[in-house]
Amino acid sequence: SSFGFLFSEDPMTSSFLATTYISLVPNLILFFVPPNIRTSSLNILVSFAVGGLLGDVFLHLLPQVFLGEHGEVIELGDGKMKWRNLYVGLGIFGGFLFFFLMDKFMRVASGGGHSHSHHNHGHGENQGLSTSVKTDAQIRQRKKTDTSEPDNRKITQYTVNQNVNLSAYLNLLADMTHNFTDGLAIAASFYTSPAIGISTFAAVFFHEIPHEVGDYAILIQSGFSKSRALGAQFVTAIGAFLGTAVGVAIEEATRNPELIPFLSGYLGGESNSIISASEMIIPATTGGFIYIATVGVIPELLEDSEQATTCEKLKNAFWQIVAMFVGVGLMVGI
């Protein structure tokens, strides 16, 4: 694999190495990113990330959970195989539902009721779990509204600032939760196989770059200084390491019952069981990736600036599609 030299043969070591790369490199890139990055440029990065996430789902994770590591149909007998596939499908839905509930909670807590509309509300009303982009049109629209209502601005300024700060902190909490699930997925993937681990690492890594850039821009627009925004992004990386540690503990308990007898009794399952609890992590990860890509990110790409001409919109769409294919192509090559 192209990234094989970055990792160890030991899945525990590889899991923590992958989490370190994912947490460190995208945040270091933020030192060189202007807070007012062009939306069109960010959307191309986001499109590449979507291609990577969906490529990992359709080319690696789904075949893995249904067919096994090398594509052989898992031998369980017709009856058990039917139930196993049912559990795997429910695991995928469970991962999707978990991200939906987290996204919904963050939107409700920040006072917003609209999922993906960008033109009629401010920061606090559309900031969900996996939102990556703020459009230039939204920022301009907000500025225009502020200047057209000078009498109301002073009266509502304190409330608006409170909402903006709440939204920023909720975004950080959501980011930490998101990073926790990423760490869990990384650990489960490397314990499944080195190939699955590396492909999941690549998908998460290239998704994190535009995700972190988008979150950084939101924090800057919410009143954070550059140093404070950078520090906050590094703090959210704690969630990824916690997730990796939990994932490693689950996998080690499953494979070495003598290490954590209490956990292994619940996670490992019996030798004749259809599927163990630890084996449900990859299906849940798959469902989470599907939610992030299709519900959290793609709707952002469908939004165009109101000031853009038809030609500009078509040009942006073309480069987004190209970037998406490049992301999928990367997953083909891994």
Tab-separated table of C-alpha atoms in Angstrom:
chain	number	residue	atom	x	y	z
A	1	SER	CA	0.000	0.000	0.000
A	2	SER	CA	1.082	3.574	-0.649
A	3	PHE	CA	0.862	4.420	3.065
A	4	GLY	CA	2.141	1.121	4.463
A	5	PHE	CA	5.546	2.512	5.426
A	6	LEU	CA	3.868	4.872	7.913
A	7	PHE	CA	2.599	2.044	10.102
A	8	SER	CA	3.667	-0.914	12.203
A	9	GLU	CA	2.737	-4.585	11.975
A	10	ASP	CA	1.178	-4.266	15.428
A	11	PRO	CA	-2.466	-3.068	15.089
A	12	MET	CA	-2.366	-1.213	18.420
A	13	THR	CA	0.709	0.784	17.404
A	14	SER	CA	-0.718	1.432	13.936
A	15	SER	CA	-3.997	2.657	15.426
A	16	PHE	CA	-2.288	5.268	17.585
A	17	LEU	CA	0.106	6.252	14.782
A	18	ALA	CA	-2.848	6.809	12.428
A	19	THR	CA	-4.661	8.884	15.052
A	20	THR	CA	-1.532	10.981	15.574
A	21	TYR	CA	-1.185	11.652	11.832
A	22	ILE	CA	-4.886	12.517	11.508
A	23	SER	CA	-4.816	14.835	14.528
A	24	LEU	CA	-1.498	16.540	13.849
A	25	VAL	CA	-1.157	17.138	10.107
A	26	PRO	CA	-4.550	18.805	9.336
A	27	ASN	CA	-4.151	21.095	12.354
A	28	LEU	CA	-0.618	22.059	11.323
A	29	ILE	CA	-1.967	22.960	7.876
A	30	LEU	CA	-4.217	25.519	9.603
A	31	PHE	CA	-1.142	27.647	10.375
A	32	PHE	CA	-0.910	28.388	6.635
A	33	VAL	CA	-4.633	28.749	5.885
A	34	PRO	CA	-6.173	32.238	5.772
A	35	PRO	CA	-9.381	32.410	7.821
A	36	ASN	CA	-11.235	33.896	4.823
A	37	ILE	CA	-10.473	31.010	2.435
A	38	ARG	CA	-12.594	31.098	-0.729
A	39	THR	CA	-15.674	28.891	-0.536
A	40	SER	CA	-15.034	27.494	-4.030
A	41	SER	CA	-11.559	26.343	-2.980
A	42	LEU	CA	-12.867	24.765	0.207
A	43	ASN	CA	-15.647	23.010	-1.715
A	44	ILE	CA	-13.084	21.329	-3.976
A	45	LEU	CA	-11.303	19.982	-0.881
A	46	VAL	CA	-14.651	18.864	0.526
A	47	SER	CA	-15.532	17.094	-2.744
A	48	PHE	CA	-12.227	15.228	-2.628
A	49	ALA	CA	-13.005	14.206	0.962
A	50	VAL	CA	-16.493	12.994	-0.012
A	51	GLY	CA	-14.973	10.840	-2.750
A	52	GLY	CA	-12.536	9.373	-0.235
A	53	LEU	CA	-15.223	8.633	2.354
A	54	LEU	CA	-17.692	7.068	-0.087
A	55	GLY	CA	-14.876	5.227	-1.865
A	56	ASP	CA	-13.851	3.678	1.450
A	57	VAL	CA	-17.474	2.754	2.194
A	58	PHE	CA	-18.287	1.140	-1.157
A	59	LEU	CA	-14.894	-0.318	-2.077
A	60	HIS	CA	-13.582	-1.466	1.311
A	61	LEU	CA	-15.924	-1.336	4.292
A	62	LEU	CA	-19.134	-2.784	2.814
A	63	PRO	CA	-17.338	-5.695	1.080
A	64	GLN	CA	-15.441	-6.322	4.335
A	65	VAL	CA	-18.484	-6.486	6.606
A	66	PHE	CA	-20.498	-8.718	4.266
A	67	LEU	CA	-17.823	-10.893	2.628
A	68	GLY	CA	-14.854	-10.924	4.984
A	69	GLU	CA	-11.270	-9.711	4.705
A	70	HIS	CA	-10.328	-11.340	1.384
A	71	GLY	CA	-13.737	-11.393	-0.257
A	72	GLU	CA	-14.649	-14.969	0.703
A	73	VAL	CA	-18.226	-15.529	1.843
A	74	ILE	CA	-18.117	-16.175	5.589
A	75	GLU	CA	-18.981	-19.804	6.373
A	76	LEU	CA	-21.763	-19.886	8.954
A	77	GLY	CA	-24.497	-21.927	7.338
A	78	ASP	CA	-27.534	-20.524	5.572
A	79	GLY	CA	-29.531	-19.759	8.715
A	80	LYS	CA	-26.720	-18.079	10.630
A	81	MET	CA	-25.543	-16.182	7.539
A	82	LYS	CA	-28.998	-14.676	7.112
A	83	TRP	CA	-29.000	-13.465	10.730
A	84	ARG	CA	-25.420	-12.224	10.489
A	85	ASN	CA	-26.255	-10.068	7.463
A	86	LEU	CA	-29.284	-8.750	9.342
A	87	TYR	CA	-27.112	-7.745	12.309
A	88	VAL	CA	-24.554	-6.131	10.008
A	89	GLY	CA	-27.299	-4.136	8.286
A	90	LEU	CA	-28.682	-3.024	11.640
A	91	GLY	CA	-25.159	-2.029	12.685
A	92	ILE	CA	-24.825	0.166	9.591
A	93	PHE	CA	-28.187	1.763	10.319
A	94	GLY	CA	-27.191	2.195	13.971
A	95	GLY	CA	-24.078	4.149	12.970
A	96	PHE	CA	-26.144	6.297	10.617
A	97	LEU	CA	-28.774	6.893	13.329
A	98	PHE	CA	-26.148	7.788	15.952
A	99	PHE	CA	-24.736	10.549	13.755
A	100	PHE	CA	-28.249	11.754	12.922
A	101	LEU	CA	-29.140	12.020	16.615
A	102	MET	CA	-25.893	13.821	17.443
A	103	ASP	CA	-26.415	16.216	14.536
A	104	LYS	CA	-30.014	16.837	15.561
A	105	PHE	CA	-29.035	17.449	19.188
A	106	MET	CA	-26.383	19.990	18.201
A	107	ARG	CA	-28.815	21.857	15.942
A	108	VAL	CA	-31.523	21.966	18.628
A	109	ALA	CA	-29.030	23.034	21.320
A	110	SER	CA	-27.769	25.879	19.126
A	111	GLY	CA	-31.322	27.104	18.510
A	112	GLY	CA	-31.558	26.202	14.821
A	113	GLY	CA	-34.363	24.472	13.036
A	114	HIS	CA	-33.157	24.310	9.433
A	115	SER	CA	-30.827	21.615	8.261
A	116	HIS	CA	-28.944	22.955	5.272
A	117	SER	CA	-30.309	26.354	4.294
A	118	HIS	CA	-27.560	28.980	4.245
A	119	HIS	CA	-29.221	32.206	3.302
A	120	ASN	CA	-31.720	33.012	6.007
A	121	HIS	CA	-29.869	32.534	9.282
A	122	GLY	CA	-26.531	32.956	11.020
A	123	HIS	CA	-23.903	30.745	12.629
A	124	GLY	CA	-26.004	29.272	15.367
A	125	GLU	CA	-28.764	27.893	13.223
A	126	ASN	CA	-27.139	25.491	10.833
A	127	GLN	CA	-24.091	24.280	12.674
A	128	GLY	CA	-24.521	20.530	12.947
A	129	LEU	CA	-22.106	17.689	13.665
A	130	SER	CA	-20.401	17.450	10.319
A	131	THR	CA	-20.954	20.826	8.675
A	132	SER	CA	-17.773	21.884	6.903
A	133	VAL	CA	-18.480	24.987	4.852
A	134	LYS	CA	-19.751	28.525	5.334
A	135	THR	CA	-20.698	30.231	2.102
A	136	ASP	CA	-19.526	33.683	1.127
A	137	ALA	CA	-23.133	34.532	0.280
A	138	GLN	CA	-24.267	33.804	3.826
A	139	ILE	CA	-21.589	36.046	5.308
A	140	ARG	CA	-22.399	38.846	2.876
A	141	GLN	CA	-26.122	38.422	3.539
A	142	ARG	CA	-25.574	38.720	7.286
A	143	LYS	CA	-23.443	41.838	6.850
A	144	LYS	CA	-26.076	43.403	4.623
A	145	THR	CA	-28.790	42.665	7.199
A	146	ASP	CA	-26.694	44.163	10.002
A	147	THR	CA	-26.147	47.441	8.165
A	148	SER	CA	-29.761	47.783	7.088
A	149	GLU	CA	-31.087	47.622	10.689
A	150	PRO	CA	-28.869	49.971	12.755
A	151	ASP	CA	-31.509	50.584	15.443
A	152	ASN	CA	-31.869	46.914	16.281
A	153	ARG	CA	-28.188	46.094	16.115
A	154	LYS	CA	-27.220	47.545	19.512
A	155	ILE	CA	-30.258	46.049	21.226
A	156	THR	CA	-29.602	42.528	19.964
A	157	GLN	CA	-25.807	42.561	19.886
A	158	TYR	CA	-25.376	40.912	23.295
A	159	THR	CA	-27.860	38.150	22.440
A	160	VAL	CA	-26.292	37.561	19.037
A	161	ASN	CA	-22.816	37.310	20.567
A	162	GLN	CA	-24.138	34.818	23.122
A	163	ASN	CA	-25.633	32.672	20.346
A	164	VAL	CA	-22.477	32.858	18.262
A	165	ASN	CA	-20.307	31.809	21.202
A	166	LEU	CA	-22.689	28.971	22.083
A	167	SER	CA	-22.609	27.799	18.485
A	168	ALA	CA	-18.812	27.882	18.442
A	169	TYR	CA	-18.528	25.826	21.632
A	170	LEU	CA	-21.189	23.374	20.482
A	171	ASN	CA	-19.243	23.003	17.251
A	172	LEU	CA	-16.123	22.133	19.276
A	173	LEU	CA	-18.091	19.577	21.310
A	174	ALA	CA	-19.460	18.064	18.109
A	175	ASP	CA	-15.972	17.995	16.618
A	176	MET	CA	-14.617	16.156	19.675
A	177	THR	CA	-17.452	13.614	19.463
A	178	HIS	CA	-16.816	13.202	15.754
A	179	ASN	CA	-13.112	12.671	16.447
A	180	PHE	CA	-13.962	10.069	19.107
A	181	THR	CA	-15.890	8.000	16.562
A	182	ASP	CA	-13.040	8.436	14.069
A	183	GLY	CA	-10.612	7.022	16.641
A	184	LEU	CA	-12.946	4.101	17.318
A	185	ALA	CA	-13.174	3.422	13.577
A	186	ILE	CA	-9.404	3.606	13.095
A	187	ALA	CA	-8.765	1.051	15.855
A	188	ALA	CA	-11.446	-1.348	14.610
A	189	SER	CA	-10.144	-1.080	11.037
A	190	PHE	CA	-6.502	-1.857	11.858
A	191	TYR	CA	-7.541	-4.815	14.005
A	192	THR	CA	-9.636	-6.086	11.089
A	193	SER	CA	-6.704	-5.997	8.656
A	194	PRO	CA	-3.810	-3.685	7.720
A	195	ALA	CA	-5.402	-2.988	4.312
A	196	ILE	CA	-8.758	-1.959	5.808
A	197	GLY	CA	-6.941	0.106	8.434
A	198	ILE	CA	-4.888	2.017	5.877
A	199	SER	CA	-7.883	2.697	3.614
A	200	THR	CA	-9.931	3.978	6.561
A	201	PHE	CA	-6.979	6.087	7.707
A	202	ALA	CA	-6.705	7.673	4.241
A	203	ALA	CA	-10.451	8.374	4.060
A	204	VAL	CA	-10.544	9.971	7.518
A	205	PHE	CA	-7.288	11.872	6.938
A	206	PHE	CA	-8.402	13.536	3.713
A	207	HIS	CA	-11.833	14.255	5.187
A	208	GLU	CA	-10.283	15.938	8.227
A	209	ILE	CA	-8.361	18.546	6.196
A	210	PRO	CA	-11.395	20.438	4.790
A	211	HIS	CA	-13.357	19.649	7.957
A	212	GLU	CA	-10.723	21.290	10.173
A	213	VAL	CA	-10.336	24.229	7.769
A	214	GLY	CA	-14.106	24.773	7.828
A	215	ASP	CA	-14.292	24.572	11.619
A	216	TYR	CA	-11.325	26.930	11.920
A	217	ALA	CA	-13.041	29.500	9.687
A	218	ILE	CA	-16.237	29.216	11.748
A	219	LEU	CA	-14.335	29.837	14.996
A	220	ILE	CA	-12.596	32.891	13.507
A	221	GLN	CA	-15.944	34.254	12.297
A	222	SER	CA	-17.381	33.593	15.780
A	223	GLY	CA	-14.863	35.949	17.381
A	224	PHE	CA	-12.001	33.592	18.261
A	225	SER	CA	-8.466	34.892	17.781
A	226	LYS	CA	-6.272	32.874	15.416
A	227	SER	CA	-4.190	31.415	18.268
A	228	ARG	CA	-7.291	30.573	20.309
A	229	ALA	CA	-8.965	28.894	17.326
A	230	LEU	CA	-5.834	26.833	16.612
A	231	GLY	CA	-5.591	25.820	20.264
A	232	ALA	CA	-9.246	24.794	20.333
A	233	GLN	CA	-8.763	22.589	17.277
A	234	PHE	CA	-5.847	20.802	18.936
A	235	VAL	CA	-7.931	20.249	22.087
A	236	THR	CA	-10.645	18.478	20.083
A	237	ALA	CA	-7.993	15.957	18.991
A	238	ILE	CA	-8.215	14.512	22.517
A	239	GLY	CA	-11.490	12.928	21.408
A	240	ALA	CA	-9.705	10.988	18.662
A	241	PHE	CA	-7.142	9.531	21.073
A	242	LEU	CA	-9.873	8.604	23.561
A	243	GLY	CA	-11.799	6.865	20.785
A	244	THR	CA	-8.696	4.990	19.677
A	245	ALA	CA	-7.957	3.914	23.259
A	246	VAL	CA	-11.517	2.617	23.707
A	247	GLY	CA	-11.367	0.837	20.342
A	248	VAL	CA	-8.029	-0.790	21.188
A	249	ALA	CA	-9.363	-1.890	24.601
A	250	ILE	CA	-12.412	-3.486	22.966
A	251	GLU	CA	-10.336	-5.312	20.353
A	252	GLU	CA	-7.700	-6.481	22.851
A	253	ALA	CA	-10.409	-7.732	25.221
A	254	THR	CA	-11.965	-9.670	22.355
A	255	ARG	CA	-8.696	-11.290	21.270
A	256	ASN	CA	-7.089	-11.734	24.700
A	257	PRO	CA	-9.821	-12.611	27.227
A	258	GLU	CA	-7.315	-12.905	30.069
A	259	LEU	CA	-6.432	-9.186	29.791
A	260	ILE	CA	-9.872	-7.772	30.571
A	261	PRO	CA	-12.075	-10.749	31.568
A	262	PHE	CA	-15.125	-8.617	32.351
A	263	LEU	CA	-15.150	-6.885	28.968
A	264	SER	CA	-14.250	-9.951	26.936
A	265	GLY	CA	-17.300	-11.804	28.215
A	266	TYR	CA	-19.538	-9.157	26.660
A	267	LEU	CA	-17.568	-8.284	23.541
A	268	GLY	CA	-16.057	-11.491	22.274
A	269	GLY	CA	-19.104	-13.682	22.041
A	270	GLU	CA	-19.060	-17.465	22.102
A	271	SER	CA	-17.093	-19.430	19.525
A	272	ASN	CA	-20.336	-20.486	17.844
A	273	SER	CA	-21.966	-17.041	17.968
A	274	ILE	CA	-23.184	-15.368	14.789
A	275	ILE	CA	-21.365	-12.070	15.342
A	276	SER	CA	-19.600	-10.500	18.333
A	277	ALA	CA	-20.198	-7.016	19.687
A	278	SER	CA	-16.698	-5.910	18.660
A	279	GLU	CA	-17.399	-6.966	15.060
A	280	MET	CA	-20.248	-4.440	14.952
A	281	ILE	CA	-17.840	-1.489	15.133
A	282	ILE	CA	-16.977	-1.600	11.411
A	283	PRO	CA	-20.669	-1.689	10.298
A	284	ALA	CA	-21.427	1.212	12.660
A	285	THR	CA	-18.423	3.075	11.243
A	286	THR	CA	-19.749	2.477	7.737
A	287	GLY	CA	-23.123	3.963	8.652
A	288	GLY	CA	-21.421	6.976	10.207
A	289	PHE	CA	-19.318	7.585	7.098
A	290	ILE	CA	-22.429	7.370	4.904
A	291	TYR	CA	-24.162	9.985	7.072
A	292	ILE	CA	-21.179	12.344	7.121
A	293	ALA	CA	-20.734	12.216	3.345
A	294	THR	CA	-24.344	12.203	2.143
A	295	VAL	CA	-26.222	14.193	4.789
A	296	GLY	CA	-23.526	16.302	6.393
A	297	VAL	CA	-21.356	17.341	3.462
A	298	ILE	CA	-22.971	16.832	0.044
A	299	PRO	CA	-25.883	19.245	0.779
A	300	GLU	CA	-23.233	21.925	1.359
A	301	LEU	CA	-21.849	21.274	-2.125
A	302	LEU	CA	-25.302	21.691	-3.658
A	303	GLU	CA	-25.483	25.278	-2.410
A	304	ASP	CA	-24.205	27.960	-4.783
A	305	SER	CA	-23.442	31.584	-4.090
A	306	GLU	CA	-26.311	33.835	-5.173
A	307	GLN	CA	-23.758	36.137	-6.802
A	308	ALA	CA	-22.248	33.364	-8.967
A	309	THR	CA	-23.117	33.280	-12.653
A	310	THR	CA	-24.398	30.133	-14.347
A	311	CYS	CA	-21.001	29.655	-15.981
A	312	GLU	CA	-19.232	29.919	-12.609
A	313	LYS	CA	-21.660	27.443	-11.048
A	314	LEU	CA	-21.052	24.920	-13.846
A	315	LYS	CA	-17.295	25.409	-13.571
A	316	ASN	CA	-17.395	24.854	-9.812
A	317	ALA	CA	-19.569	21.753	-10.257
A	318	PHE	CA	-17.116	20.342	-12.818
A	319	TRP	CA	-14.122	20.702	-10.501
A	320	GLN	CA	-16.096	19.287	-7.577
A	321	ILE	CA	-16.925	16.179	-9.625
A	322	VAL	CA	-13.296	15.848	-10.711
A	323	ALA	CA	-12.147	16.133	-7.088
A	324	MET	CA	-14.713	13.525	-6.045
A	325	PHE	CA	-13.438	11.079	-8.673
A	326	VAL	CA	-9.874	11.697	-7.505
A	327	GLY	CA	-10.963	10.821	-3.959
A	328	VAL	CA	-12.604	7.593	-5.127
A	329	GLY	CA	-9.557	6.840	-7.286
A	330	LEU	CA	-7.335	7.139	-4.233
A	331	MET	CA	-9.434	4.458	-2.527
A	332	VAL	CA	-9.147	2.228	-5.613
A	333	GLY	CA	-5.367	2.484	-5.426
A	334	ILE	CA	-5.160	1.566	-1.733
